Amino acid sequence: MTEHLLLLIESNTTGTGRLFARRAAELGVTPVLLTTDPARYPYATEDALRTETVDTADQSRIREAADRLAAEAPLAGVLTSSEYYVPAAAALAGRLGLPGPAASAVQACRDKSEQRRTLAAAGVGVPGFAVVETVGAAVSAAAATRLPVVVKPVQGSGSLGVRLCADLDEVAAHARTLLATTANERGVATPGRILVEEYLTGAEFSVEVFGTEAVVTVAKHVGPLPAFVEVGHDVPAALPGDLERALRRTAVRAVEALDLGWGAAHVELRLDGTLPKVIEVNPRLAGGMIPELVRRACGIDLVRAQVLAALGRPPELERGVYGRASIRFLTADQDGILAPDLTDVTARAGAVPDVVEAALYRGPGEPVGPAADFRGRLGHVIAVADHPAQAARAADRGVAALAAAVSYTALTPDRDLLPEEALT
């Protein structure tokens, strides 16, 4: 049998990244990870995943690598699980005549300022917003809007750089920080523009869309302001039928307005009164372990569906399970150092009834602090049950058990705490 290759351009470092490669292998194709730094992905070594070192910030280098690999074996598809490389994957797939979203649509969608303009022009509800390029313009935009306002980059994910600013001084300070940033944490250049937008106080949801089908609605929990760190999700969201229909309808309209409609899209929304408004559309699978929650609650494997779509095969979106799944992320509320003995920590959380998974991301003695974005999460607990309240309560109890087991001592301003002094 002839070997076929699925090219994976970079990856997210947690969550579904390694699952893309595993699903590809299960479907009979060989995954190959193209990456600037293979050491970024420990799972690649653990899973014996083939990697090719490529400057993935350079489209021409990606094309050269693809041509070289195509000389070895037929290329079956191109994908990425990373927000930052969706445009590169779409461009390469288009060049090779392989399935994928329109590269121009993805590129426009990743720029939140262009995305907002497109959605507003199509009549899709969005918060009030202004796109600015200077600190002074940011302050003027905020002054013309009811405070507080949200100030954030026009590109990014995982709440990176997103902040609620209570007054004009905070707007100026955060705008100055964002506009001084010329590259993201992957070294990819960032535009010199930011968004100043209306702050919506209603409940937050996401709708996971595949093609133009709304697959499931997710209830989202956000941590303490002024950051917008997602600290939990419930799948499916427990909603009145009319509200769920309105969320799904708005999400699909947004995807269609942006000319997407291929593969997965993660649409984030907040309620403005009873009206859903789109915060952003991400032309990729959701992060935050949401695909895993969907698999456990609904029996729909969105990672497998995305790989199938990239291979030109029909996705499998039929619901096979009727349960509820919740995740809660562990975060710290103060600076400190993790206890030196974390023995059995996850086992204690996993012993909570209905908890099916518990994990810690940090090790003994590591410093922790309040989360400013997704990178500040310390671990998670997933619970599955027959009813939404039961799953949510179990996840809450599980993460409380995790937190109680992971003791740490706050650092004082005048001295650093030695790791061996941390409380157990």
Coordinates of C-alpha atoms in Angstrom, one line a residue:
M1 CA 0.0 0.0 0.0
T2 CA 1.3 3.4 -0.9
E3 CA 2.1 5.7 2.0
H4 CA 0.2 9.0 2.1
L5 CA 1.3 12.0 4.2
L6 CA -0.7 14.5 6.2
L7 CA 1.3 17.6 6.8
L8 CA 0.7 19.3 10.2
I9 CA 2.1 22.9 10.3
E10 CA 3.0 23.5 13.9
S11 CA 0.6 22.6 16.7
N12 CA -0.9 23.8 19.9
T13 CA 1.3 22.6 22.8
T14 CA -1.6 21.3 25.0
G15 CA -5.0 19.8 24.4
T16 CA -5.8 18.5 21.0
G17 CA -2.3 19.0 19.3
R18 CA -1.2 15.4 19.6
L19 CA -4.7 14.0 18.8
F20 CA -4.4 15.3 15.2
A21 CA -1.4 13.1 14.6
R22 CA -3.0 10.1 16.4
R23 CA -6.3 10.4 14.4
A24 CA -4.3 10.7 11.1
A25 CA -2.5 7.4 11.9
E26 CA -5.8 5.7 12.9
L27 CA -7.2 6.8 9.5
G28 CA -4.2 5.2 7.6
V29 CA -2.1 8.2 6.7
T30 CA 1.3 9.2 8.1
P31 CA 1.4 12.5 10.0
V32 CA 4.4 14.8 9.5
L33 CA 4.9 17.8 11.8
L34 CA 6.5 20.8 10.2
T35 CA 7.9 23.0 12.9
T36 CA 10.6 25.6 13.6
D37 CA 11.4 24.0 17.0
P38 CA 10.6 20.3 17.5
A39 CA 11.5 20.6 21.2
R40 CA 8.4 22.7 21.7
Y41 CA 6.4 19.5 21.4
P42 CA 7.4 16.8 23.9
Y43 CA 4.6 14.6 22.6
A44 CA 6.3 14.3 19.2
T45 CA 9.1 12.4 20.8
E46 CA 6.8 10.4 23.1
D47 CA 4.6 9.3 20.1
A48 CA 7.5 8.8 17.7
L49 CA 5.9 11.4 15.4
R50 CA 7.9 12.3 12.3
T51 CA 9.0 15.9 12.4
E52 CA 10.7 18.2 9.8
T53 CA 12.5 21.3 11.0
V54 CA 11.2 24.2 8.8
D55 CA 11.0 28.0 9.3
T56 CA 7.2 28.0 9.5
A57 CA 7.2 31.8 9.6
D58 CA 8.3 31.7 6.0
Q59 CA 5.7 30.6 3.4
S60 CA 8.4 29.8 0.8
R61 CA 10.2 27.5 3.2
I62 CA 6.9 25.7 4.0
R63 CA 6.3 25.2 0.2
E64 CA 9.9 23.9 -0.3
A65 CA 9.4 21.4 2.5
A66 CA 6.1 20.3 1.1
D67 CA 7.6 19.8 -2.4
R68 CA 10.4 17.8 -0.9
L69 CA 8.0 15.5 1.0
A70 CA 5.7 15.1 -2.0
A71 CA 8.7 13.6 -3.8
E72 CA 8.8 10.9 -1.2
A73 CA 5.0 10.1 -1.0
P74 CA 1.7 11.6 -2.0
L75 CA 0.4 14.4 0.1
A76 CA -3.1 13.6 1.4
G77 CA -3.8 16.8 3.3
V78 CA -2.6 19.8 5.2
L79 CA -3.8 20.9 8.7
T80 CA -2.8 22.8 11.8
S81 CA -4.2 22.8 15.3
S82 CA -2.6 26.2 16.1
E83 CA -4.4 29.5 15.7
Y84 CA -1.3 31.2 14.4
Y85 CA -0.7 28.8 11.4
V86 CA -4.3 28.4 10.0
P87 CA -3.5 30.9 7.2
A88 CA -0.3 29.1 6.3
A89 CA -2.1 25.7 6.2
A90 CA -4.9 27.1 4.1
A91 CA -2.5 28.7 1.7
L92 CA -0.5 25.5 1.3
A93 CA -3.6 23.3 0.9
G94 CA -4.9 25.7 -1.8
R95 CA -1.6 25.7 -3.7
L96 CA -1.5 21.9 -3.6
G97 CA -5.2 21.5 -4.6
L98 CA -6.0 19.8 -1.4
P99 CA -9.1 20.3 0.8
G100 CA -9.2 23.3 3.1
P101 CA -10.8 26.7 3.7
A102 CA -10.3 29.6 1.4
A103 CA -6.9 31.2 2.3
S104 CA -8.2 34.7 1.8
A105 CA -11.2 34.1 4.1
V106 CA -9.0 32.7 6.8
Q107 CA -6.5 35.5 6.6
A108 CA -9.3 38.1 6.9
C109 CA -10.9 36.2 9.7
R110 CA -7.8 36.1 11.8
D111 CA -7.6 39.9 11.8
K112 CA -10.3 40.8 14.3
S113 CA -10.7 44.3 13.0
E114 CA -11.5 43.0 9.5
Q115 CA -13.7 40.3 11.0
R116 CA -15.7 42.8 13.0
R117 CA -16.2 45.1 10.0
T118 CA -17.4 42.2 7.8
L119 CA -19.8 40.9 10.5
A120 CA -21.2 44.4 11.2
A121 CA -21.7 45.0 7.4
A122 CA -23.6 41.7 7.2
G123 CA -25.9 42.6 10.0
V124 CA -24.5 40.1 12.5
G125 CA -24.6 41.5 16.0
V126 CA -21.2 42.5 17.4
P127 CA -20.1 44.8 20.3
G128 CA -19.4 48.4 19.5
F129 CA -15.8 48.7 18.5
A130 CA -13.0 51.0 17.2
V131 CA -9.8 50.0 15.5
V132 CA -6.9 52.2 16.5
E133 CA -3.2 52.5 15.8
T134 CA -2.1 55.0 18.5
V135 CA -2.4 55.4 22.3
G136 CA -4.2 58.7 21.8
A137 CA -6.7 57.1 19.4
A138 CA -7.4 54.3 21.9
V139 CA -8.1 56.9 24.6
S140 CA -10.4 58.9 22.4
A141 CA -12.3 55.7 21.4
A142 CA -12.7 54.7 25.0
A143 CA -13.8 58.2 25.9
A144 CA -16.6 57.9 23.3
T145 CA -17.7 54.6 24.8
R146 CA -19.2 53.8 28.1
L147 CA -16.4 52.7 30.5
P148 CA -15.2 50.1 31.2
V149 CA -14.0 49.0 27.8
V150 CA -12.1 45.9 26.5
V151 CA -8.8 46.6 24.9
K152 CA -7.1 43.7 23.0
P153 CA -4.9 42.8 20.0
V154 CA -6.5 42.3 16.6
Q155 CA -4.8 38.9 16.4
G156 CA -4.3 36.2 19.0
S157 CA -6.0 33.5 21.1
G158 CA -6.3 32.2 24.6
S159 CA -7.2 35.7 26.0
L160 CA -3.6 36.8 25.3
G161 CA -3.5 40.6 25.7
V162 CA -7.2 41.0 26.4
R163 CA -8.0 43.3 29.3
L164 CA -10.9 45.2 30.8
C165 CA -9.9 48.8 31.4
A166 CA -11.8 50.7 34.0
D167 CA -10.6 54.2 33.2
L168 CA -8.7 56.2 30.5
D169 CA -5.4 55.8 32.3
E170 CA -5.7 52.0 32.2
V171 CA -6.7 52.2 28.5
A172 CA -3.6 54.3 27.7
A173 CA -1.3 52.0 29.7
H174 CA -2.6 48.8 28.1
A175 CA -2.8 50.3 24.6
R176 CA 0.8 51.4 24.9
T177 CA 1.9 47.8 25.9
L178 CA 0.0 46.2 23.1
L179 CA 1.2 48.6 20.4
A180 CA 4.8 48.2 21.5
T181 CA 4.5 44.5 20.9
T182 CA 5.8 43.6 17.4
A183 CA 5.7 39.8 17.5
N184 CA 3.6 37.2 19.4
E185 CA 4.9 34.4 21.6
R186 CA 5.6 32.3 18.5
G187 CA 7.8 35.0 16.9
V188 CA 5.1 35.8 14.3
A189 CA 4.9 39.5 13.4
T190 CA 1.8 41.3 14.8
P191 CA -0.1 44.2 13.2
G192 CA 0.2 47.6 14.7
R193 CA -3.5 47.9 15.4
I194 CA -5.7 47.1 18.4
L195 CA -9.4 47.0 19.2
V196 CA -11.2 49.1 21.8
E197 CA -14.6 47.6 22.3
E198 CA -17.8 47.8 24.2
Y199 CA -17.9 45.5 27.3
L200 CA -20.8 43.1 27.3
T201 CA -21.7 41.8 30.7
G202 CA -24.1 39.0 29.7
A203 CA -23.4 35.2 29.9
E204 CA -20.7 33.9 27.5
F205 CA -21.1 30.9 25.2
S206 CA -19.4 29.3 22.2
V207 CA -21.0 27.5 19.3
E208 CA -18.8 24.8 17.7
V209 CA -19.6 24.9 14.0
F210 CA -18.5 22.4 11.3
G211 CA -19.0 23.5 7.8
T212 CA -22.2 25.4 8.2
E213 CA -23.7 23.1 10.8
A214 CA -23.9 24.2 14.4
V215 CA -22.8 21.0 16.3
V216 CA -23.0 22.0 19.9
T217 CA -23.4 25.1 22.2
V218 CA -21.0 25.5 25.1
A219 CA -21.4 27.5 28.3
K220 CA -18.2 29.3 29.3
H221 CA -17.0 30.4 32.7
V222 CA -14.5 33.3 32.9
G223 CA -12.2 34.0 35.8
P224 CA -11.7 37.3 37.7
L225 CA -11.5 40.5 35.8
P226 CA -9.7 42.5 34.4
A227 CA -8.4 39.4 32.6
F228 CA -10.7 37.1 30.6
V229 CA -9.2 33.7 31.3
E230 CA -11.6 30.9 30.6
V231 CA -11.7 28.7 33.7
G232 CA -14.5 26.3 32.7
H233 CA -16.8 25.0 30.1
D234 CA -20.1 23.0 30.2
V235 CA -21.1 20.8 27.2
P236 CA -23.8 21.0 26.0
A237 CA -24.9 24.3 27.5
A238 CA -28.2 24.0 29.5
L239 CA -30.3 26.6 27.7
P240 CA -33.9 27.3 26.9
G241 CA -34.7 26.2 23.3
D242 CA -35.2 29.7 21.9
L243 CA -31.9 31.0 23.3
E244 CA -30.0 28.0 22.0
R245 CA -31.6 28.4 18.5
A246 CA -30.6 32.1 18.6
L247 CA -27.0 31.4 19.5
R248 CA -26.7 28.7 16.8
R249 CA -28.3 30.8 14.2
T250 CA -26.1 33.8 14.9
A251 CA -23.0 31.6 14.9
V252 CA -23.8 30.1 11.5
R253 CA -24.6 33.5 10.0
A254 CA -21.2 34.7 11.2
V255 CA -19.4 31.8 9.6
E256 CA -21.3 32.3 6.3
A257 CA -20.7 36.1 6.3
L258 CA -16.9 35.4 6.6
D259 CA -17.0 33.0 3.7
L260 CA -15.7 30.1 5.8
G261 CA -17.9 27.1 5.8
W262 CA -15.1 24.5 5.6
G263 CA -14.2 22.4 8.6
A264 CA -14.3 23.6 12.2
A265 CA -15.1 27.1 13.4
H266 CA -15.1 28.1 17.1
V267 CA -17.6 31.0 17.5
E268 CA -17.5 33.0 20.7
L269 CA -20.6 35.0 21.8
R270 CA -21.9 37.0 24.7
L271 CA -25.5 38.0 25.5
D272 CA -26.4 41.7 25.3
G273 CA -29.6 41.5 27.2
T274 CA -31.3 38.6 25.3
L275 CA -29.5 39.3 22.0
P276 CA -26.4 37.1 21.1
K277 CA -23.5 39.1 19.8
V278 CA -20.4 37.6 18.3
I279 CA -17.1 38.3 20.2
E280 CA -15.0 36.5 17.6
V281 CA -14.9 33.7 15.1
N282 CA -11.9 31.4 15.1
P283 CA -11.4 29.3 11.9
R284 CA -10.2 26.3 13.8
L285 CA -11.3 23.8 16.5
A286 CA -11.8 25.2 19.9
G287 CA -9.1 25.1 22.6
G288 CA -9.6 24.6 26.3
M289 CA -10.3 20.9 25.9
I290 CA -13.7 21.6 24.3
P291 CA -13.3 18.9 21.6
E292 CA -12.7 16.4 24.3
L293 CA -15.8 17.5 26.2
V294 CA -17.8 17.2 23.0
R295 CA -16.5 13.7 22.4
R296 CA -17.4 12.6 26.0
A297 CA -20.8 14.3 26.1
C298 CA -22.0 13.8 22.5
G299 CA -19.9 11.0 21.0
I300 CA -18.7 13.4 18.3
D301 CA -15.0 13.4 17.7
L302 CA -14.3 16.9 16.2
V303 CA -10.6 16.2 15.8
R304 CA -11.3 13.1 13.8
A305 CA -13.9 15.1 11.8
Q306 CA -11.3 17.8 11.0
V307 CA -8.7 15.3 9.9
L308 CA -11.3 13.5 7.7
A309 CA -12.2 16.9 6.1
A310 CA -8.6 17.6 5.3
L311 CA -8.3 14.2 3.7
G312 CA -11.4 14.9 1.5
R313 CA -13.6 12.4 3.3
P314 CA -17.0 13.1 4.9
P315 CA -16.8 14.1 8.5
E316 CA -18.7 12.0 11.1
L317 CA -20.9 14.4 13.1
E318 CA -23.8 12.1 14.2
R319 CA -24.4 12.3 17.9
G320 CA -23.9 9.0 19.6
V321 CA -24.0 9.8 23.3
Y322 CA -26.5 11.9 25.3
G323 CA -24.5 13.0 28.4
R324 CA -23.1 16.2 29.9
A325 CA -19.4 17.1 30.4
S326 CA -17.8 19.9 32.4
I327 CA -14.3 21.0 32.7
R328 CA -12.8 23.3 35.4
F329 CA -9.3 24.7 35.2
L330 CA -7.1 25.2 38.3
T331 CA -5.7 28.7 38.6
A332 CA -3.9 30.6 41.5
D333 CA -5.3 33.6 43.2
Q334 CA -1.9 34.8 44.4
D335 CA 1.8 34.5 43.7
G336 CA 3.5 31.5 45.2
I337 CA 5.4 28.3 44.7
L338 CA 3.8 24.9 44.4
A339 CA 4.3 22.5 47.2
P340 CA 7.3 20.2 46.9
D341 CA 5.2 17.0 47.3
L342 CA 2.4 16.6 44.8
T343 CA 2.1 12.9 45.3
D344 CA -1.4 11.6 44.6
V345 CA -2.8 15.1 43.9
T346 CA -4.6 14.1 40.7
A347 CA -5.7 10.8 42.3
R348 CA -7.5 12.7 45.0
A349 CA -9.3 14.9 42.5
G350 CA -10.0 11.8 40.3
A351 CA -11.6 10.0 43.2
V352 CA -14.5 12.6 43.2
P353 CA -17.6 10.8 41.8
D354 CA -18.2 11.5 38.1
V355 CA -14.7 12.9 37.6
V356 CA -13.1 11.1 34.7
E357 CA -9.9 13.0 34.3
A358 CA -7.6 15.2 36.4
A359 CA -4.3 16.7 35.4
L360 CA -1.6 19.1 36.6
Y361 CA 0.5 21.1 34.2
R362 CA 3.2 22.2 36.6
G363 CA 5.6 20.4 38.9
P364 CA 6.8 20.7 42.5
G365 CA 8.5 23.9 43.4
E366 CA 7.4 25.8 40.3
P367 CA 6.3 29.4 40.7
V368 CA 2.6 30.2 40.1
G369 CA 0.5 33.3 40.1
P370 CA -2.8 34.8 39.0
A371 CA -3.6 33.8 35.4
A372 CA -3.4 36.6 32.8
D373 CA -4.3 34.3 29.9
F374 CA -4.6 30.5 29.2
R375 CA -0.9 30.0 30.0
G376 CA -1.6 30.7 33.7
R377 CA -3.8 27.6 34.1
L378 CA -2.2 25.0 36.4
G379 CA -4.4 22.0 35.7
H380 CA -7.9 20.7 34.9
V381 CA -10.6 18.3 36.0
I382 CA -13.2 16.8 33.6
A383 CA -16.5 15.4 34.9
V384 CA -19.2 13.5 32.9
A385 CA -22.7 12.8 34.1
D386 CA -26.3 12.4 32.9
H387 CA -27.4 15.9 33.9
P388 CA -25.8 19.3 33.5
A389 CA -25.9 20.3 37.2
Q390 CA -24.5 17.0 38.2
A391 CA -21.5 17.3 35.8
A392 CA -20.8 20.9 36.8
R393 CA -21.0 20.1 40.5
A394 CA -18.6 17.2 40.1
A395 CA -16.1 19.3 38.2
D396 CA -16.3 22.0 40.8
R397 CA -15.7 19.5 43.6
G398 CA -12.8 17.9 41.6
V399 CA -11.0 21.2 41.0
A400 CA -11.5 22.1 44.7
A401 CA -9.9 18.8 45.6
L402 CA -7.0 19.6 43.2
A403 CA -6.6 23.1 44.7
A404 CA -6.7 21.8 48.3
A405 CA -4.0 19.3 47.5
V406 CA -1.8 21.8 45.8
S407 CA -0.9 24.1 48.6
Y408 CA 1.6 27.0 48.1
T409 CA 2.8 29.9 50.1
A410 CA 2.4 33.4 48.9
L411 CA 5.6 35.3 48.2
T412 CA 6.2 38.5 50.2
P413 CA 7.4 41.7 48.5
D414 CA 10.7 41.8 50.6
R415 CA 11.9 38.2 50.1
D416 CA 11.7 35.3 47.7
L417 CA 10.6 32.0 49.1
L418 CA 12.9 29.0 48.7
P419 CA 11.2 26.0 47.2
E420 CA 11.9 23.8 50.2
E421 CA 10.0 26.3 52.4
A422 CA 6.7 25.8 50.5
L423 CA 3.9 24.4 52.7
T424 CA 2.7 20.8 52.1

